[in-house]
PDB file of C-alpha atoms in Angstrom:
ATOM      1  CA  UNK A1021     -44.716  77.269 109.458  1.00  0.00           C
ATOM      2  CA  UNK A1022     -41.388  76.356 107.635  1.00  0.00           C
ATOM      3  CA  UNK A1023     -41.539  77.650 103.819  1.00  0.00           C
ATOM      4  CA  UNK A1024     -39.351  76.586 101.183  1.00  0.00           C
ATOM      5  CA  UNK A1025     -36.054  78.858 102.749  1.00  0.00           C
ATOM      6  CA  UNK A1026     -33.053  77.688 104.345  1.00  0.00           C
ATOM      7  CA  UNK A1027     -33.136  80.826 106.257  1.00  0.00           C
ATOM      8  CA  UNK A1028     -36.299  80.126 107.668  1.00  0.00           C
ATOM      9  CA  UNK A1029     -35.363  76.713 108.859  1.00  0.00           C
ATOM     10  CA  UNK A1030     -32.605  78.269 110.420  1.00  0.00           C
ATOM     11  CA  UNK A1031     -34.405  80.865 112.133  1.00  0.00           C
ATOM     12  CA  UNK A1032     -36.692  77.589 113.409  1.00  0.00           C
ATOM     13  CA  UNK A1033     -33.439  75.856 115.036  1.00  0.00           C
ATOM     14  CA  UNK A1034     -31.960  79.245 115.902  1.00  0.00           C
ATOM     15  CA  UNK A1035     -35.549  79.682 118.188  1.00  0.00           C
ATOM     16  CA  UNK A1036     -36.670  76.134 118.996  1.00  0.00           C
ATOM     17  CA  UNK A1037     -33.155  73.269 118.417  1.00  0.00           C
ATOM     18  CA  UNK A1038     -32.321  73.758 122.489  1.00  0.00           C
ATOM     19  CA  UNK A1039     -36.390  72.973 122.769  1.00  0.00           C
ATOM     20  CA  UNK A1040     -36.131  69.541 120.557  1.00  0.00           C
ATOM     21  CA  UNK A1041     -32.915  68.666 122.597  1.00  0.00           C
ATOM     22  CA  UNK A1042     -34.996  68.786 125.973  1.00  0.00           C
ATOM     23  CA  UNK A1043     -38.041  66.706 124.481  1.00  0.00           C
ATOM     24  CA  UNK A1044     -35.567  64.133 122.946  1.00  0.00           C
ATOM     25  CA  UNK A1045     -33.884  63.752 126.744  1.00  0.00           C
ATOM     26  CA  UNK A1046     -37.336  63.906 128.582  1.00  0.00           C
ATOM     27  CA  UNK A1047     -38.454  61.140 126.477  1.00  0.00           C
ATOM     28  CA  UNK A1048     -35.617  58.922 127.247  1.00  0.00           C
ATOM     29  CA  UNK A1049     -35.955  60.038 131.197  1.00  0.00           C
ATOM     30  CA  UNK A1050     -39.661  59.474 131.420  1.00  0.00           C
ATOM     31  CA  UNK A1051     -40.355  56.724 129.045  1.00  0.00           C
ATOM     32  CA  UNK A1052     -37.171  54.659 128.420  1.00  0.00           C
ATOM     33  CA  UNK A1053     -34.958  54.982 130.449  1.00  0.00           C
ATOM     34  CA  UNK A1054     -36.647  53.668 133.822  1.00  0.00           C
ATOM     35  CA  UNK A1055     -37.802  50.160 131.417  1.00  0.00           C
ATOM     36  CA  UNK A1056     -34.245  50.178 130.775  1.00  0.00           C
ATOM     37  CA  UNK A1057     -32.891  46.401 132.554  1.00  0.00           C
ATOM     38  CA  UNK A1058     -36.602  46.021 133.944  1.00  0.00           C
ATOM     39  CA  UNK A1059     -38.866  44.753 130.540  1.00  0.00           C
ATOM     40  CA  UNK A1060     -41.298  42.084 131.801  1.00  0.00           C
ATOM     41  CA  UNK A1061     -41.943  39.433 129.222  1.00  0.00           C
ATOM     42  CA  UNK A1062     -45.270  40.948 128.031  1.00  0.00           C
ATOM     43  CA  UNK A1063     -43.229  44.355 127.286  1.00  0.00           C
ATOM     44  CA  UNK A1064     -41.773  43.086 124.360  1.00  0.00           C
ATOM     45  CA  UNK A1065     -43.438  42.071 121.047  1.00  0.00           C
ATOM     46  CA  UNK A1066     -41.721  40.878 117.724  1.00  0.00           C
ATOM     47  CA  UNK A1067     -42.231  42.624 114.425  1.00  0.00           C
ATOM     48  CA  UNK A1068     -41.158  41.269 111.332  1.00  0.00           C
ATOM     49  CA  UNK A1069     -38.754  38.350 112.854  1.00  0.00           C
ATOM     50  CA  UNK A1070     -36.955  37.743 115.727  1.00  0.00           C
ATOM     51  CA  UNK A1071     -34.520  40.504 115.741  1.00  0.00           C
ATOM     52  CA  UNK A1072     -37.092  42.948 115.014  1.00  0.00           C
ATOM     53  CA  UNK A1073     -38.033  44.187 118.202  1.00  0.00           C
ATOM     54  CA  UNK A1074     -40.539  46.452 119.679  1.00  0.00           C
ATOM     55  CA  UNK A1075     -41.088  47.191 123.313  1.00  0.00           C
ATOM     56  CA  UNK A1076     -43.287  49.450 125.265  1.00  0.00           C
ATOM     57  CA  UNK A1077     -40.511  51.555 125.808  1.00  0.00           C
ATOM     58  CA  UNK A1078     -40.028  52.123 121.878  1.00  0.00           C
ATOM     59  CA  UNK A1079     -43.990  53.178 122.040  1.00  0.00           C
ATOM     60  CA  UNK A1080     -44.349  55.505 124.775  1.00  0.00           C
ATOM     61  CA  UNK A1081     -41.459  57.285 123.264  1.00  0.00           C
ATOM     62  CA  UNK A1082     -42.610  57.377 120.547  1.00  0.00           C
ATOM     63  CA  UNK A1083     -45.795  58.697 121.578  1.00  0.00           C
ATOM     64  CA  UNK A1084     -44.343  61.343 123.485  1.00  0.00           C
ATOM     65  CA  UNK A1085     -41.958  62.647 120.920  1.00  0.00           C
ATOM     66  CA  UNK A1086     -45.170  62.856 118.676  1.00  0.00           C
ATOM     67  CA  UNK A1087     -47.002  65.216 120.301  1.00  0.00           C
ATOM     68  CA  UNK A1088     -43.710  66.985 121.491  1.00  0.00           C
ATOM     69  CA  UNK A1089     -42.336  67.853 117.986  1.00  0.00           C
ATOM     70  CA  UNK A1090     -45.304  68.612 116.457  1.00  0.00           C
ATOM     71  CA  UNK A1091     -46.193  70.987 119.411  1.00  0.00           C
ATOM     72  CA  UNK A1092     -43.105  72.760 118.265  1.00  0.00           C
ATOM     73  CA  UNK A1093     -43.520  73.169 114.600  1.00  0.00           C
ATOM     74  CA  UNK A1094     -47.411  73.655 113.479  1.00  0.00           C
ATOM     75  CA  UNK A1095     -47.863  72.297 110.140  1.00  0.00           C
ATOM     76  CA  UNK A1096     -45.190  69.664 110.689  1.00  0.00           C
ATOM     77  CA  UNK A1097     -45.658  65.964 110.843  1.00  0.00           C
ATOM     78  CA  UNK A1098     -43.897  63.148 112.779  1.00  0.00           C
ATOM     79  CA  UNK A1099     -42.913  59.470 110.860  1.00  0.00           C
ATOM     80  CA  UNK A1100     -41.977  57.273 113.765  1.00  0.00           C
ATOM     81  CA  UNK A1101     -40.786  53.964 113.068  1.00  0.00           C
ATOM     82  CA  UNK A1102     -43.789  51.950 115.207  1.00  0.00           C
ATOM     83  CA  UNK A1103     -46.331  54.258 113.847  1.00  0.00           C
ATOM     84  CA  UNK A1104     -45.245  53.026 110.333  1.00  0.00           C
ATOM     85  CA  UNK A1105     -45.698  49.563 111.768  1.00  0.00           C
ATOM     86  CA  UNK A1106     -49.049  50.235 112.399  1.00  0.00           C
ATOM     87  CA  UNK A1107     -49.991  51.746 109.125  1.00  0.00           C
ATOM     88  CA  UNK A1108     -46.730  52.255 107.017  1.00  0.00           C
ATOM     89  CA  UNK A1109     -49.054  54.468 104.248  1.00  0.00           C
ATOM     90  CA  UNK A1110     -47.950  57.380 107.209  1.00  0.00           C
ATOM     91  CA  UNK A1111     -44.200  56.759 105.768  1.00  0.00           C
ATOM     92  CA  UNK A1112     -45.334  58.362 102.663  1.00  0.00           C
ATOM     93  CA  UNK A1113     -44.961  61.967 104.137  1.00  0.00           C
ATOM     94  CA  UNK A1114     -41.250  61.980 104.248  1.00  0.00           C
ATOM     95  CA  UNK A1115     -41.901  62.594 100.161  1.00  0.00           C
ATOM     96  CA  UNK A1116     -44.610  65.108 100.761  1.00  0.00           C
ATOM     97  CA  UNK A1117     -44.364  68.779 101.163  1.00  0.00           C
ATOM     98  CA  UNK A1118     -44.638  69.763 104.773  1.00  0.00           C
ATOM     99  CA  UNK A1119     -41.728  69.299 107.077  1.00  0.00           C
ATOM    100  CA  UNK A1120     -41.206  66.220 108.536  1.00  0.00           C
ATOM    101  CA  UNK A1121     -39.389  64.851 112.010  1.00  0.00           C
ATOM    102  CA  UNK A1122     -38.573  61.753 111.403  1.00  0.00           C
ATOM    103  CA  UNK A1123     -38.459  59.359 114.572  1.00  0.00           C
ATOM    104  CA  UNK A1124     -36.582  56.141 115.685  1.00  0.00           C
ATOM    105  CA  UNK A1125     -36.827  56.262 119.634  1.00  0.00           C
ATOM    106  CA  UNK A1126     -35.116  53.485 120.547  1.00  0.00           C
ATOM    107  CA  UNK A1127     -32.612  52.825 118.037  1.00  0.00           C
ATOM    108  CA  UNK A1128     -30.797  49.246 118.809  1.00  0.00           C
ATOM    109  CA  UNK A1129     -34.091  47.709 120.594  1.00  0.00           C
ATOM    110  CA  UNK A1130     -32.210  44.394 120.506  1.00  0.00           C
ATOM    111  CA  UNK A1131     -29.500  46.187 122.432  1.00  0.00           C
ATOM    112  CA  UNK A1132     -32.054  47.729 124.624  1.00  0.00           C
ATOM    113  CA  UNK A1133     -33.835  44.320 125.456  1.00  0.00           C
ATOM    114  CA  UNK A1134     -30.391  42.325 126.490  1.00  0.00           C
ATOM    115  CA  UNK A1135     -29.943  45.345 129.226  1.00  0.00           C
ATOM    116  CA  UNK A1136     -26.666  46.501 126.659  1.00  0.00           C
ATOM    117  CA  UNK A1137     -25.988  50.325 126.758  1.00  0.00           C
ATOM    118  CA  UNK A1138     -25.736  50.419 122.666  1.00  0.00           C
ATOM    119  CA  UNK A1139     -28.876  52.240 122.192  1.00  0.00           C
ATOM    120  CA  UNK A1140     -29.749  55.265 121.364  1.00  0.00           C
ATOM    121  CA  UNK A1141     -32.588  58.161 120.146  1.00  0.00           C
ATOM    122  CA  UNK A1142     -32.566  59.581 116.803  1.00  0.00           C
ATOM    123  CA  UNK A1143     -34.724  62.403 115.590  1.00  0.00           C
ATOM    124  CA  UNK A1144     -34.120  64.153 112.330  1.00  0.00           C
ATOM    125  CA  UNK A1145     -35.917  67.108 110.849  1.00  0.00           C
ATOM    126  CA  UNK A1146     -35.882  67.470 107.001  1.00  0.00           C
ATOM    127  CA  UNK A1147     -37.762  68.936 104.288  1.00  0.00           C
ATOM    128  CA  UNK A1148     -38.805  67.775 100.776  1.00  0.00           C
ATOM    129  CA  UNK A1149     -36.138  64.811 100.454  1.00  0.00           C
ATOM    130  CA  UNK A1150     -33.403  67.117 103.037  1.00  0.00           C
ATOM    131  CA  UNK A1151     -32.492  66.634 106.094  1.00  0.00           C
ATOM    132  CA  UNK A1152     -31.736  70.014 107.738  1.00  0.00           C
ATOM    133  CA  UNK A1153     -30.860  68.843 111.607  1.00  0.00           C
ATOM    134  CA  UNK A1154     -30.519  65.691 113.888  1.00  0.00           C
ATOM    135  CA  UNK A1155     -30.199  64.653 117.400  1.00  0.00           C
ATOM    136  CA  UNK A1156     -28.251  61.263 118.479  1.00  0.00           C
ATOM    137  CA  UNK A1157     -28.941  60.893 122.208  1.00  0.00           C
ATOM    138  CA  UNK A1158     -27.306  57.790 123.693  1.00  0.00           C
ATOM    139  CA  UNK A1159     -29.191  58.113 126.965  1.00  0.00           C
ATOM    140  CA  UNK A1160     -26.793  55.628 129.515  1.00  0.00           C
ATOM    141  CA  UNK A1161     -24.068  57.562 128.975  1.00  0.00           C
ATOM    142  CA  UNK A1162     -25.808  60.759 128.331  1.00  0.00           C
ATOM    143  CA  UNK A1163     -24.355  61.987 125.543  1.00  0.00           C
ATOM    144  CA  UNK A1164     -25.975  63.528 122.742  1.00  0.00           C
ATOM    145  CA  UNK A1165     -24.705  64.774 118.804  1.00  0.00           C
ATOM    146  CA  UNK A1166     -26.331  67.340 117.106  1.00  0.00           C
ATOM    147  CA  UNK A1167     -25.854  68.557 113.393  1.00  0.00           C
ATOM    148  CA  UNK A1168     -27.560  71.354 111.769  1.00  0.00           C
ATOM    149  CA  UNK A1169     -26.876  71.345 107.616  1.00  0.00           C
ATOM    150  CA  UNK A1170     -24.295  74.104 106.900  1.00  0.00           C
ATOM    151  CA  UNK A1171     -23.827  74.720 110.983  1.00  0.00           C
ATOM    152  CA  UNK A1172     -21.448  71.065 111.687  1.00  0.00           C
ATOM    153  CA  UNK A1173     -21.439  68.669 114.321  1.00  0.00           C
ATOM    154  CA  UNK A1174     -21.355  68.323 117.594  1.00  0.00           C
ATOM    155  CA  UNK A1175     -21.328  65.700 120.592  1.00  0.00           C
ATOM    156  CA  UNK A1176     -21.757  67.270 123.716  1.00  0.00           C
ATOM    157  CA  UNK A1177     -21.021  71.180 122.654  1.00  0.00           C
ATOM    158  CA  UNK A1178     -17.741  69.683 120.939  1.00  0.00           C
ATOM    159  CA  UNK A1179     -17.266  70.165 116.983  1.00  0.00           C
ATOM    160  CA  UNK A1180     -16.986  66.319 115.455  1.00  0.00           C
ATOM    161  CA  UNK A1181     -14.671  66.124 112.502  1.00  0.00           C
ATOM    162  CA  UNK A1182     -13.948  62.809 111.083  1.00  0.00           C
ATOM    163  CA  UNK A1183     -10.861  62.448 109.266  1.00  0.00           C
ATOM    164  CA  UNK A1184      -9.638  60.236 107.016  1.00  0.00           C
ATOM    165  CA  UNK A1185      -8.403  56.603 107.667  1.00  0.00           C
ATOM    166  CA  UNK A1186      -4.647  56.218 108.587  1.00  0.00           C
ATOM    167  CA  UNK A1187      -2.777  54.785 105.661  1.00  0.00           C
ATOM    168  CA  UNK A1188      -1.753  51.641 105.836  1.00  0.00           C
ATOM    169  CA  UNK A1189      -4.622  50.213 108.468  1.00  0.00           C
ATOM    170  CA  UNK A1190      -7.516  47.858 107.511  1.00  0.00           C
ATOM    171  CA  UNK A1191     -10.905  49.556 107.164  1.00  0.00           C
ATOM    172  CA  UNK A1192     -13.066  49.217 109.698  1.00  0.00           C
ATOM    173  CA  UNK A1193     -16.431  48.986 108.743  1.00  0.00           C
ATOM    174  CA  UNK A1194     -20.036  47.557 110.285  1.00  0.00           C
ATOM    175  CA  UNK A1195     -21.707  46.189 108.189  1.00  0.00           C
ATOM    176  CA  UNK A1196     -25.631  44.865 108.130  1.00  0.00           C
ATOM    177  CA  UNK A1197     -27.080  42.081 110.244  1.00  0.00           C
ATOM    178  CA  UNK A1198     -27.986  39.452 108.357  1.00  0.00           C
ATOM    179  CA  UNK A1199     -31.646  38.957 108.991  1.00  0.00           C
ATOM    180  CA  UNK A1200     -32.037  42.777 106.798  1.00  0.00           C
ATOM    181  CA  UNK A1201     -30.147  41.352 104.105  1.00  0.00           C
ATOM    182  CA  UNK A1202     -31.305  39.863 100.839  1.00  0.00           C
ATOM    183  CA  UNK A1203     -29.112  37.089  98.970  1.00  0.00           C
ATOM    184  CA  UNK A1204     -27.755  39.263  96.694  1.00  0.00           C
ATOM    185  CA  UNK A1205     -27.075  42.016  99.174  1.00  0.00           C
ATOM    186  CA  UNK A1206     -25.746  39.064 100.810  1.00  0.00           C
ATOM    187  CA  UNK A1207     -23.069  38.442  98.411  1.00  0.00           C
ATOM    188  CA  UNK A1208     -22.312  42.354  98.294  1.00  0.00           C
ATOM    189  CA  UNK A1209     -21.263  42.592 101.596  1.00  0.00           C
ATOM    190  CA  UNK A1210     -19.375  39.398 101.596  1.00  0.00           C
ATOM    191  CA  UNK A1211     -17.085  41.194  99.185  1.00  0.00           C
ATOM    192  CA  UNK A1212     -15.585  43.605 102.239  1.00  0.00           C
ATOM    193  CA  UNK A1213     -14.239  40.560 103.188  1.00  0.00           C
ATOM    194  CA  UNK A1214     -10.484  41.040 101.385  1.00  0.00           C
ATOM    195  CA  UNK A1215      -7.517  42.507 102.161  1.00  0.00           C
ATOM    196  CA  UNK A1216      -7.441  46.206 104.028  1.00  0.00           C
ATOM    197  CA  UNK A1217     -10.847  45.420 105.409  1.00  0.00           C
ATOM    198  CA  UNK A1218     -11.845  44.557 108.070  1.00  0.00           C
ATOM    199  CA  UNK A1219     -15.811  44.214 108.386  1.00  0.00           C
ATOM    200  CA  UNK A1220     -18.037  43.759 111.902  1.00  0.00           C
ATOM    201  CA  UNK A1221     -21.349  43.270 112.554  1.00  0.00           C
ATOM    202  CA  UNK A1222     -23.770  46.568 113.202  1.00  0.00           C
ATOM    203  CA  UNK A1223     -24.805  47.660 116.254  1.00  0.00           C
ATOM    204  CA  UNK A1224     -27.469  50.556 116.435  1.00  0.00           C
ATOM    205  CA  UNK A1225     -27.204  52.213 113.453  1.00  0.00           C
ATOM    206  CA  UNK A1226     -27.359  55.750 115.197  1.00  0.00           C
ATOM    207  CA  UNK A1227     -24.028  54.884 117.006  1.00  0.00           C
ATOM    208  CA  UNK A1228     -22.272  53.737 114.436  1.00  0.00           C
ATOM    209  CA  UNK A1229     -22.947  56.955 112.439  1.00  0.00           C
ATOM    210  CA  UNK A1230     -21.770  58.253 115.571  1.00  0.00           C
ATOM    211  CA  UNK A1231     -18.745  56.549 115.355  1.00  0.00           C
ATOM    212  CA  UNK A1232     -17.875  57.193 111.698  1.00  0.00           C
ATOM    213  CA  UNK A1233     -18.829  60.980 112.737  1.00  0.00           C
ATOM    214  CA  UNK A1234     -15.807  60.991 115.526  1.00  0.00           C
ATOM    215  CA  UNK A1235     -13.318  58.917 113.480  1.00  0.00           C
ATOM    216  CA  UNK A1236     -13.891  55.791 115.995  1.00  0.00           C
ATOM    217  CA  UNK A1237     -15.053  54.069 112.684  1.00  0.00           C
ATOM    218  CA  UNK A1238     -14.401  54.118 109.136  1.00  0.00           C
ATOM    219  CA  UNK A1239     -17.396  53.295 107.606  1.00  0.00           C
ATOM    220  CA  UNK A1240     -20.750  51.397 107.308  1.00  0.00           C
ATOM    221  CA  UNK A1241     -22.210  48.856 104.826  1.00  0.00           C
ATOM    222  CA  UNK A1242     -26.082  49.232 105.093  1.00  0.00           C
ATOM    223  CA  UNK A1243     -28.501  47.061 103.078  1.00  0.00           C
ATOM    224  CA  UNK A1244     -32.162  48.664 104.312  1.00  0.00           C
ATOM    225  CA  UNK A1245     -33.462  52.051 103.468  1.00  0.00           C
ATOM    226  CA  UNK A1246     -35.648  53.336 106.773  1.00  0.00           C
ATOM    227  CA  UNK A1247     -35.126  56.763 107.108  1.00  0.00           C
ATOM    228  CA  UNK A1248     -35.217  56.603 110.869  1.00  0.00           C
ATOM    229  CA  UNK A1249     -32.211  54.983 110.839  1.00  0.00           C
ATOM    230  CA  UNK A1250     -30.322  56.829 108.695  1.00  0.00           C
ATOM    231  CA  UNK A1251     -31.746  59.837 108.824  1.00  0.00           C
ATOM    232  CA  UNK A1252     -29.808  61.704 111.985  1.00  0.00           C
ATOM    233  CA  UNK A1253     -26.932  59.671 111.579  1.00  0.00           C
ATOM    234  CA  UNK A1254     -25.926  60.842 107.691  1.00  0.00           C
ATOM    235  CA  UNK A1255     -26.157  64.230 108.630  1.00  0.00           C
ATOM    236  CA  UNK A1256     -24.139  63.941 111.213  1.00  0.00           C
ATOM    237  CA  UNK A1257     -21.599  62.338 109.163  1.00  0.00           C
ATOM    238  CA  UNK A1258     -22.360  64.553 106.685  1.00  0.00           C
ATOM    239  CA  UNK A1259     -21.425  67.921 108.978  1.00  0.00           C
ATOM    240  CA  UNK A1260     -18.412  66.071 110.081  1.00  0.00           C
ATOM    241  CA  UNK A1261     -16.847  66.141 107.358  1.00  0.00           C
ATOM    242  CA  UNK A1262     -17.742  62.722 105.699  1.00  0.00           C
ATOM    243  CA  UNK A1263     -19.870  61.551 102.983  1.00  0.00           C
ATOM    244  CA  UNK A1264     -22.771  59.182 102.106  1.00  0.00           C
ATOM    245  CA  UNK A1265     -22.922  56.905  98.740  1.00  0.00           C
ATOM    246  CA  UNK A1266     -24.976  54.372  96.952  1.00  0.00           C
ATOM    247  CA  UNK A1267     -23.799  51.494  95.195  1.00  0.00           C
ATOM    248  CA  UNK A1268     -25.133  53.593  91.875  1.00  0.00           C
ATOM    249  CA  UNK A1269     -22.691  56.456  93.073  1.00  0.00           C
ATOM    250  CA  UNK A1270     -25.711  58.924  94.383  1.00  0.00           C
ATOM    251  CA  UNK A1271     -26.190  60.123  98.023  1.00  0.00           C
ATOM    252  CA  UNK A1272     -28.472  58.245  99.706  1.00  0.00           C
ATOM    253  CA  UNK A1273     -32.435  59.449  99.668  1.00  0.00           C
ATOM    254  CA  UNK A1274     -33.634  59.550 102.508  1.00  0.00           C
ATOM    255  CA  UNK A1275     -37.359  59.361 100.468  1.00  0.00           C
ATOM    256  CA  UNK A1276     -35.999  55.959  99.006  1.00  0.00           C
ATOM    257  CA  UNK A1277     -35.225  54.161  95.564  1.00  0.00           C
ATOM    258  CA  UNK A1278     -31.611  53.645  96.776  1.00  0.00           C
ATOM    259  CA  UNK A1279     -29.364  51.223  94.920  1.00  0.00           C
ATOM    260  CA  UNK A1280     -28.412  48.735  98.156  1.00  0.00           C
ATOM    261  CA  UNK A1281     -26.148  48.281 100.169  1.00  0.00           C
ATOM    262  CA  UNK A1282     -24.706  51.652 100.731  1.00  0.00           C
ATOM    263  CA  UNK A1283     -22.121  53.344 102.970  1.00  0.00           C
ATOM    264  CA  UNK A1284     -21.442  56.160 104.920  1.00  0.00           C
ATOM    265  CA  UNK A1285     -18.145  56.756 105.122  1.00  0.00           C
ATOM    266  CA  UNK A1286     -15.380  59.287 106.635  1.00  0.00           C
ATOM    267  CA  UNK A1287     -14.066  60.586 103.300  1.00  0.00           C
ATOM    268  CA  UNK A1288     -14.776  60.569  99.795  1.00  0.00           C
ATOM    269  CA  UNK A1289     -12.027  57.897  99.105  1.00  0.00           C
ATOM    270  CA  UNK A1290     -13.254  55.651 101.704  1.00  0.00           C
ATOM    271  CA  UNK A1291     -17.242  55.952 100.521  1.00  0.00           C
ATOM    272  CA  UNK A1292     -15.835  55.262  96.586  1.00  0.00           C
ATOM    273  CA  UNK A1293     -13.463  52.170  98.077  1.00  0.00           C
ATOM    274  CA  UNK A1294     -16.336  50.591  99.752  1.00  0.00           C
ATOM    275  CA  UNK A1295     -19.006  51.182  97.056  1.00  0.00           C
ATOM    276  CA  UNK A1296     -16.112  49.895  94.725  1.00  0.00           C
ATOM    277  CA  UNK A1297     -15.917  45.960  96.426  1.00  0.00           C
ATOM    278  CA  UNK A1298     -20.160  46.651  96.856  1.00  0.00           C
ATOM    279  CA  UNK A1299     -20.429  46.480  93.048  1.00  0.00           C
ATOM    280  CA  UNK A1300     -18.003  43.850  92.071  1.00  0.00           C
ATOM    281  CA  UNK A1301     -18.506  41.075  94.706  1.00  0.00           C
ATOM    282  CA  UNK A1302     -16.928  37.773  93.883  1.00  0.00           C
TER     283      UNK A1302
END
């Protein structure tokens, strides 16, 4: 079992990372992937509104990936996004002390459900509060981003490094959907709207870590806290050379208390401009 070294992780992903990357893609072959474009009606439920989505395809993942990971590391435990559904006291062991893979197996289920290739699978594995290595696997196209803390990032055996914004161009930065914002959070991400910035609506939140990660994107705006969502994504931002920031100037937790929104960003300067206009919104 994983003790309180960095050296032992790494001896765990040295032995085992190639064995997480072939249960994340076996769970997308057998148990998304073929739902993909063909959900019957009665495969899809909502959760807490209606674009809060679950589908069979996010459980049998799920499922799968459970017994999968934990197979691989004894002692470890698994917090998946619909098994917090279903009882979310199981979210508490991202604060406890054993190792933790933390699960969101369809990331973008709205994506998923309109037949949209914008989806992806995120699995993260951290330790007391750290996250230590992730896996973004964006199954249509096949291509999957790995980071392991200290080790960088990678999309498809290539190193990700991403940059700094060219001077001069607007900042492009997704920002939360709506229906996961609060009125004040509201008003917070209304400020990006101003000059040198130019804000979009999210997609899955794995992706556009993703993006940040390969310079496609500057930065995100994020207004919820679920570490299955953020999770993978900040590390891999994180190992490309980026940074993550809270609107109180901390890294995000991934164990929670956040000040919100927050952004992940490609460089220091961008994280501080954005968490500037966060703080001060008209």
């Amino acid at each position: 079992m994983i003790e309180n070294h960095n050296e032992t992780i790494d001896e765990f992903l040295t032995r085992r990372a190639f064995d997480v990357e072939e249960a994340v893609r076996k769970a997308a072959a057998q148990e998304i992937m073929p739902r993909w474009r063909r959900l019957a009606e009665h495969e899809v439920d909502r959760k807490t509104g209606p674009h809060d989505l679950v589908t069979d395809a996010d459980r049998k993942a799920e499922l799968y990936l459970t017994e999968a990971l934990a197979a691989l590391l004894p002692g470890s435990v698994v917090v998946g996004e619909e098994a917090v559904h279903a009882d979310p006291r199981s979210y508490e062991a991202i604060r406890e002390e054993a190792p933790v893979w933390i699960v969101d197996p369809v990331d973008g289920t709205r994506q998923f459900v309109r037949g949209d290739t914008g989806f992806c699978t995120l699995v993260a594995l951290a330790l007391r509060g750290v996250v230590y290595a992730s896996w973004t696997y964006a199954p249509v196209d096949d291509r999957l981003a790995t980071a392991v803390r200290g080790h960088g990032a990678h999309l498809d055996g290539e190193r990700l490094r991403a940059g700094s914004p060219e001077p001069g161009r607007d900042l492009r930065v997704a920002t939360s959907h709506p229906d996961f914002t609060t009125d004040e959070q509201k008003l917070a991400l209304l400020s990006l709207r101003t000059d040198g910035v130019a804000p979009r609506p999210c997609g899955s939140a794995g992706l556009e870590y993703l993006a940040v990660a390969q310079g496609a994107s500057d930065a995100t705006a994020f207004s919820w806290e679920a570490a299955w969502d953020h999770a993978a994504g900040q590390l891999l931002v994180e190992e490309a050379g980026g940074t993550h920031l809270t609107r109180a100037g901390k890294p995000f937790d991934i164990r929670g208390g956040n000040t919100l929104p927050f952004t992940a960003a490609r460089d220091t300067a961008t994280a501080h401009r954005v968490v500037e206009l966060l703080s001060n919104p008209a």
